CSV table of C-alpha atoms in Angstrom, one decimal:
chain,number,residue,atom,x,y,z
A,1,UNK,CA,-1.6,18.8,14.8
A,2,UNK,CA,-0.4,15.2,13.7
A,3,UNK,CA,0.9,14.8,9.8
A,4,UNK,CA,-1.4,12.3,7.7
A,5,UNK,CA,-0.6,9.5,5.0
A,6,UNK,CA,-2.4,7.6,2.9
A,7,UNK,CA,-2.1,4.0,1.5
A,8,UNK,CA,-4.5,3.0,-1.2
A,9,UNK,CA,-4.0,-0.5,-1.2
A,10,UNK,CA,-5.7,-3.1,-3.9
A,11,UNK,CA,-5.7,-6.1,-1.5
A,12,UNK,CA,-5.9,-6.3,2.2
A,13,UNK,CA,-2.4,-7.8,2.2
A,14,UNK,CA,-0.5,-5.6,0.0
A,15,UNK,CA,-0.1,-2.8,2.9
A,16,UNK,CA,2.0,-5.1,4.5
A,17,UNK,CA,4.4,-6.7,1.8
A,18,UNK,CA,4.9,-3.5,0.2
A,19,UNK,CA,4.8,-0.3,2.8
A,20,UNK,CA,4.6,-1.9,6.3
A,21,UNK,CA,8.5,-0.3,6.7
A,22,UNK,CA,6.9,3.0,5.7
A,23,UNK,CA,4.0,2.9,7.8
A,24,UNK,CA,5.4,1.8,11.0
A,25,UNK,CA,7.8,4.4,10.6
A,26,UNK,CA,5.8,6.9,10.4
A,27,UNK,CA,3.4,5.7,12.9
A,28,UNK,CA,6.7,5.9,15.5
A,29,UNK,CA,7.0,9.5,14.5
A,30,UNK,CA,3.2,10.3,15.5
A,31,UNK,CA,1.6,10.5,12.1
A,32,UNK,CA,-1.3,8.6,12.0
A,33,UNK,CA,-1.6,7.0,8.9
A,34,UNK,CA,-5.0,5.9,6.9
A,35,UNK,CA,-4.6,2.6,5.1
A,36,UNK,CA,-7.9,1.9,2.7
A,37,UNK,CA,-8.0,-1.7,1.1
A,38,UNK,CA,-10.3,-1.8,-1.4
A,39,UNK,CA,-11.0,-5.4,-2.1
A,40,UNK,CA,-9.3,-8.9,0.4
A,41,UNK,CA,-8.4,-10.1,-2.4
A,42,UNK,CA,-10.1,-13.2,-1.7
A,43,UNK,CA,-11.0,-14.6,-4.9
A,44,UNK,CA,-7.2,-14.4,-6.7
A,45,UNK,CA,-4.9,-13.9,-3.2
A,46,UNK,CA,-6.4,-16.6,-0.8
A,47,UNK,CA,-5.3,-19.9,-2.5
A,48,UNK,CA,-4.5,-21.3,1.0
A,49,UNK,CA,-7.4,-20.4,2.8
A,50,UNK,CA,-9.3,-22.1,-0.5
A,51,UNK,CA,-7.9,-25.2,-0.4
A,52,UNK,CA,-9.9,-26.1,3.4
A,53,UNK,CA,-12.6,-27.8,2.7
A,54,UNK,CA,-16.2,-26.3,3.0
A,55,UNK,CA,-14.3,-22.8,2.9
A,56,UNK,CA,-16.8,-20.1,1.9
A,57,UNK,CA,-16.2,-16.8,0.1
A,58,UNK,CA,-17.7,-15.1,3.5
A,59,UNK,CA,-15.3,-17.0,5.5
A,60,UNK,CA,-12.0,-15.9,3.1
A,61,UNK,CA,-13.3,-12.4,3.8
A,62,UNK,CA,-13.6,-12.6,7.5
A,63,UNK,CA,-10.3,-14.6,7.8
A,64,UNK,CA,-8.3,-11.5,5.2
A,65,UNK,CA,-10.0,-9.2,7.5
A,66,UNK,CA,-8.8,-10.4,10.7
A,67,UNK,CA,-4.9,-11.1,9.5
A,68,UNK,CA,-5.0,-7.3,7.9
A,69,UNK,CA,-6.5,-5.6,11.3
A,70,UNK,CA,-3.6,-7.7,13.2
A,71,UNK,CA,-1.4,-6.6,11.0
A,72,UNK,CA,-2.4,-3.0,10.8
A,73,UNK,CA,-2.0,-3.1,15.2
A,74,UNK,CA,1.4,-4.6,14.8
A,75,UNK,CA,2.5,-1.5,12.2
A,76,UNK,CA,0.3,1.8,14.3
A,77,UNK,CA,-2.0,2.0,11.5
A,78,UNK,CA,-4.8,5.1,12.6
A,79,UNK,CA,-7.4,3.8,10.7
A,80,UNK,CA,-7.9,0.4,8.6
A,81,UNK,CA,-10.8,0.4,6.1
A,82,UNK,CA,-12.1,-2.7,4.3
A,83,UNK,CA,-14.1,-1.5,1.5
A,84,UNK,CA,-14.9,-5.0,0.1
A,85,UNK,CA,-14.9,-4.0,-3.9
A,86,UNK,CA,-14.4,-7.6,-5.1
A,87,UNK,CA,-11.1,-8.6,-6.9
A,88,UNK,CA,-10.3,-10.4,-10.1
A,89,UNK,CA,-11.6,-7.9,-11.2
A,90,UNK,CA,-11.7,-5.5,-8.8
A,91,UNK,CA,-14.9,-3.3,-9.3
A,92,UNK,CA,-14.0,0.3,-8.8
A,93,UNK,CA,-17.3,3.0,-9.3
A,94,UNK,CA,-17.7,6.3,-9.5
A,95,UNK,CA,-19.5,6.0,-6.3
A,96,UNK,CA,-16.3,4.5,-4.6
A,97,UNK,CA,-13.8,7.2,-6.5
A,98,UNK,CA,-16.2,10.1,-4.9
A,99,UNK,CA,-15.5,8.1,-1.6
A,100,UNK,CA,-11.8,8.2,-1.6
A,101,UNK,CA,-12.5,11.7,-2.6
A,102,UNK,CA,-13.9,12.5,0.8
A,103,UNK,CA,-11.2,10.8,2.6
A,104,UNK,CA,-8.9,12.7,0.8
A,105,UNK,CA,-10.3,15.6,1.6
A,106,UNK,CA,-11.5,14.9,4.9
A,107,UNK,CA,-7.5,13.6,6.4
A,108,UNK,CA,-5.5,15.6,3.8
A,109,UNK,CA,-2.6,13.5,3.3
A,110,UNK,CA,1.1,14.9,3.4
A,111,UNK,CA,2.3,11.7,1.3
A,112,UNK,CA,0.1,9.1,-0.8
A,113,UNK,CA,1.2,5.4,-1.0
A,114,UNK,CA,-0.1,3.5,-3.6
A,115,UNK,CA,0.5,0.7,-6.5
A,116,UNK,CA,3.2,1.2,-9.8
A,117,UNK,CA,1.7,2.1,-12.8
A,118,UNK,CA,1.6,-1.5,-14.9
A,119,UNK,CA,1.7,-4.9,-13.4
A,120,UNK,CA,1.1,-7.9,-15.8
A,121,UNK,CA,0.6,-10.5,-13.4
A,122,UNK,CA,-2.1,-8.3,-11.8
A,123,UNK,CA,-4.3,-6.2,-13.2
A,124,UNK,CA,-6.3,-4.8,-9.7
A,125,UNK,CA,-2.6,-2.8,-8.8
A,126,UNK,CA,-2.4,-0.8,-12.1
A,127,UNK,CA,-6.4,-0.1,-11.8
A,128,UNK,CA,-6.0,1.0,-8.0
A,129,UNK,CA,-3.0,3.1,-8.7
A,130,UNK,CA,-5.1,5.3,-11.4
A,131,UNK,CA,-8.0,5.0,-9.3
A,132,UNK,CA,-6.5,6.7,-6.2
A,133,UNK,CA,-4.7,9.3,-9.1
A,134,UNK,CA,-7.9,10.0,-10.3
A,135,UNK,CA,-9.1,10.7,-6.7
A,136,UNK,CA,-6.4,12.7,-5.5
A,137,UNK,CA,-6.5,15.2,-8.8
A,138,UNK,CA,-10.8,15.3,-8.0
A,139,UNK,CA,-9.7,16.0,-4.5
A,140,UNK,CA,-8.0,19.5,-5.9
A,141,UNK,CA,-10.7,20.5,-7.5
A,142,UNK,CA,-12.5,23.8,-6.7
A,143,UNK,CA,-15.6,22.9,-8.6
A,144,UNK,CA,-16.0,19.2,-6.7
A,145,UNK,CA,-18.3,19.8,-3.1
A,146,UNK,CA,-17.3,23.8,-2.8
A,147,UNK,CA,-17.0,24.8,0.4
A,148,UNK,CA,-14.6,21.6,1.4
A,149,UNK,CA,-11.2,22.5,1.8
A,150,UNK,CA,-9.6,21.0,-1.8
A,151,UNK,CA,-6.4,18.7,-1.0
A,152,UNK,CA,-3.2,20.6,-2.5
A,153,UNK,CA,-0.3,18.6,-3.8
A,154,UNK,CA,0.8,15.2,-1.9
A,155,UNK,CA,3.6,13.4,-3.3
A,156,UNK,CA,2.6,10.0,-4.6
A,157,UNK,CA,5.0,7.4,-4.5
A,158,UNK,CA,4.2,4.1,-5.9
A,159,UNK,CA,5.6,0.6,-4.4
A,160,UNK,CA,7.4,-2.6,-5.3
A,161,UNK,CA,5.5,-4.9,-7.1
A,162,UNK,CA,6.1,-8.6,-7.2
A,163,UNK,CA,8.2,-8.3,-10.1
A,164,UNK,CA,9.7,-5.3,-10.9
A,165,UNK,CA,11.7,-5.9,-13.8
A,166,UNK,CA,8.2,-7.1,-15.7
A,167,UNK,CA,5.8,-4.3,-14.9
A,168,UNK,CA,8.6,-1.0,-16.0
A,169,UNK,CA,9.0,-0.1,-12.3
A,170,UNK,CA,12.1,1.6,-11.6
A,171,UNK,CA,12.7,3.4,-7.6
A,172,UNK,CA,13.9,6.6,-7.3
A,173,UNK,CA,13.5,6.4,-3.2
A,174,UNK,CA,14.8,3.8,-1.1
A,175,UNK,CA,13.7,3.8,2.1
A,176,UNK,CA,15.8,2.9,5.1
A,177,UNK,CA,13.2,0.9,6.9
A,178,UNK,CA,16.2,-0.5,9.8
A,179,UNK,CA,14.2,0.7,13.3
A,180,UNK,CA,10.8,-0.8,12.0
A,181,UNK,CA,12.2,-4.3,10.2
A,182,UNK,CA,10.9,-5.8,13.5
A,183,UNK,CA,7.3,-4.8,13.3
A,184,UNK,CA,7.2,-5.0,9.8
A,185,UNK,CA,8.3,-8.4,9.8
A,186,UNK,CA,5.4,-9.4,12.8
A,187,UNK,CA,3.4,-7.7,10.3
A,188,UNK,CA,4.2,-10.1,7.6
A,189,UNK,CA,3.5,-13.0,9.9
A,190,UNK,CA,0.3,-12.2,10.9
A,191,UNK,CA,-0.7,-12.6,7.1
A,192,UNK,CA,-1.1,-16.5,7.6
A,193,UNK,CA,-3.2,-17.0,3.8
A,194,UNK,CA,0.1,-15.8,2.2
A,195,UNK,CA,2.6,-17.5,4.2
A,196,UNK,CA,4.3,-18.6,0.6
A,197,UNK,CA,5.5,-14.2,0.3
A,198,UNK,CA,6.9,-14.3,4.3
A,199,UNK,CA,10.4,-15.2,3.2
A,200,UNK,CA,9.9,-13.4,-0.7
A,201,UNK,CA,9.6,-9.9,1.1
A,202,UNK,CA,12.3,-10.6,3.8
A,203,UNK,CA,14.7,-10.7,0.8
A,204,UNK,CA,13.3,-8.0,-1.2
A,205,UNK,CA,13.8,-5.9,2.4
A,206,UNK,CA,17.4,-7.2,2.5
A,207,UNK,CA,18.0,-6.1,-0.9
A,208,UNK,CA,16.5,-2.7,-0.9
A,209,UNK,CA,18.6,-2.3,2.3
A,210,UNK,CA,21.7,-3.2,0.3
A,211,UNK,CA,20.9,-1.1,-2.5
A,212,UNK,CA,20.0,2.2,0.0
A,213,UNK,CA,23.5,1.7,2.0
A,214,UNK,CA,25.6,1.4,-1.5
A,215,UNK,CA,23.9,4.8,-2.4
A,216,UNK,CA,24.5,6.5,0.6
A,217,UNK,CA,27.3,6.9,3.7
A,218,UNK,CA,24.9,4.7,5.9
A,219,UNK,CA,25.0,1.6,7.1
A,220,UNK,CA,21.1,0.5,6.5
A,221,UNK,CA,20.1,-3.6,6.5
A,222,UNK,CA,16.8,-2.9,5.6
A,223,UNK,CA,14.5,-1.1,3.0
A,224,UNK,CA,11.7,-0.5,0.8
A,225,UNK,CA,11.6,1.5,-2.6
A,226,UNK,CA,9.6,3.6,-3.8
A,227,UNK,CA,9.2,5.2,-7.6
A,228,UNK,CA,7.7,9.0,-7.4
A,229,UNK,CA,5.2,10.0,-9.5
A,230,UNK,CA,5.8,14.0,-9.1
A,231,UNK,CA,8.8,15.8,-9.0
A,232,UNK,CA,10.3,16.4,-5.4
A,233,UNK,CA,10.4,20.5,-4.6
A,234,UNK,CA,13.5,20.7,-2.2
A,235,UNK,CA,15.0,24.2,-1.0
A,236,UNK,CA,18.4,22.3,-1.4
A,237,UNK,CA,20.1,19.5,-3.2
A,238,UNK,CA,22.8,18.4,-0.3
């Protein structure tokens, strides 16, 4: 039986800049991952696409949507689901937390990627991130649909934001990302309404990478961080 993840992602870009490495390694490995994007951030994360004229909110949409499944391809993404919740403010129901429930409970995730806790510069991520929390603890719980099988315990980890040092994100997992840099990079490419971030997350990649290799005996170029949300239950510290 193939392992699961899941990535809760606020916009339908932020899959790419901040977990693409993560994905497409995993993908490699035969997990087939879920990625959910709740809004395409079209309204606060499309400036380019807004400034052709006679653009139209529908069009945005349909252009996000199309970079994001190209993207998703490039990484070996299982499933890609646009949920369309609005952004600036994104609008996030009870009806929508019941449905992340059900996927939670329907592809039971080893591991749950998802957005850090505070982010001042956008206020979707720090909704999105309790959001999929609240889901994943109502996905545990006996009481909620009985007769489903509940979810047990998937780590959490929570990635990069823009800018780390403003929004109290720390990582405590760095992620040597080295065989998938390739795809991850075609993945950033095919996100042609941000093309501003393209050489942004190449350097955050190159500096994770740095940062892994100094704390460690490898040589690794490339990386992602992560910060956990639970504690890691090892059977050995080596």
């Amino acid at each position: 039986m193939s392992k699961t993840a899941l990535v809760v992602s606020a916009h339908s870009a932020d899959f790419v800049w901040r977990a693409g490495g993560a994905i497409a390694l995993h993908a490699a490995q035969g997990w087939k991952v879920t990625v959910v994007c709740l809004s395409y951030g079209e309204r606060g994360e499309s400036a380019k696409l807004w400034r052709v004229p006679g653009m139209t909110l529908e069009r945005v949409k349909a252009e996000r949507e199309a970079e994001a499944k190209k993207a998703a391809e490039v990484l070996g993404v299982h499933d890609i689901q646009f949920w369309d919740l609005g952004d600036y403010p994104i609008t996030l129901t009870n009806e929508s937390l019941f449905r992340l429930v059900d996927v939670y409970r329907d592809i039971h995730p080893a591991f749950v990627l998802t957005h850090s806790k505070e982010d001042i510069y956008n206020r979707d991520h720090p909704a999105v991130t309790d959001f999929a929390q609240h889901a994943r603890i109502t996905a545990q719980a006996h009481g909620h649909n009985p007769g489903q099988k509940v979810l047990g315990a998937p780590p959490v980890f929570l990635f990069e934001p823009h800018q780390p040092e403003q929004c109290g994100w720390k990582p405590d997992v760095l992620l040597d990302i080295g065989p998938a840099w390739p795809q991850k990079r075609a993945a950033i490419e095919c996100m042609a309404g941000q093309e501003h971030l393209w050489e942004y997350y190449t350097r955050v990649a190159q500096q994770r990478g740095a940062q892994a290799a100094r704390n460690s005996d490898k040589k690794i170029t490339w990386g992602e961080g992560y910060q956990s949300v639970f504690p890691h239950v090892v059977e050995s510290l080596a």
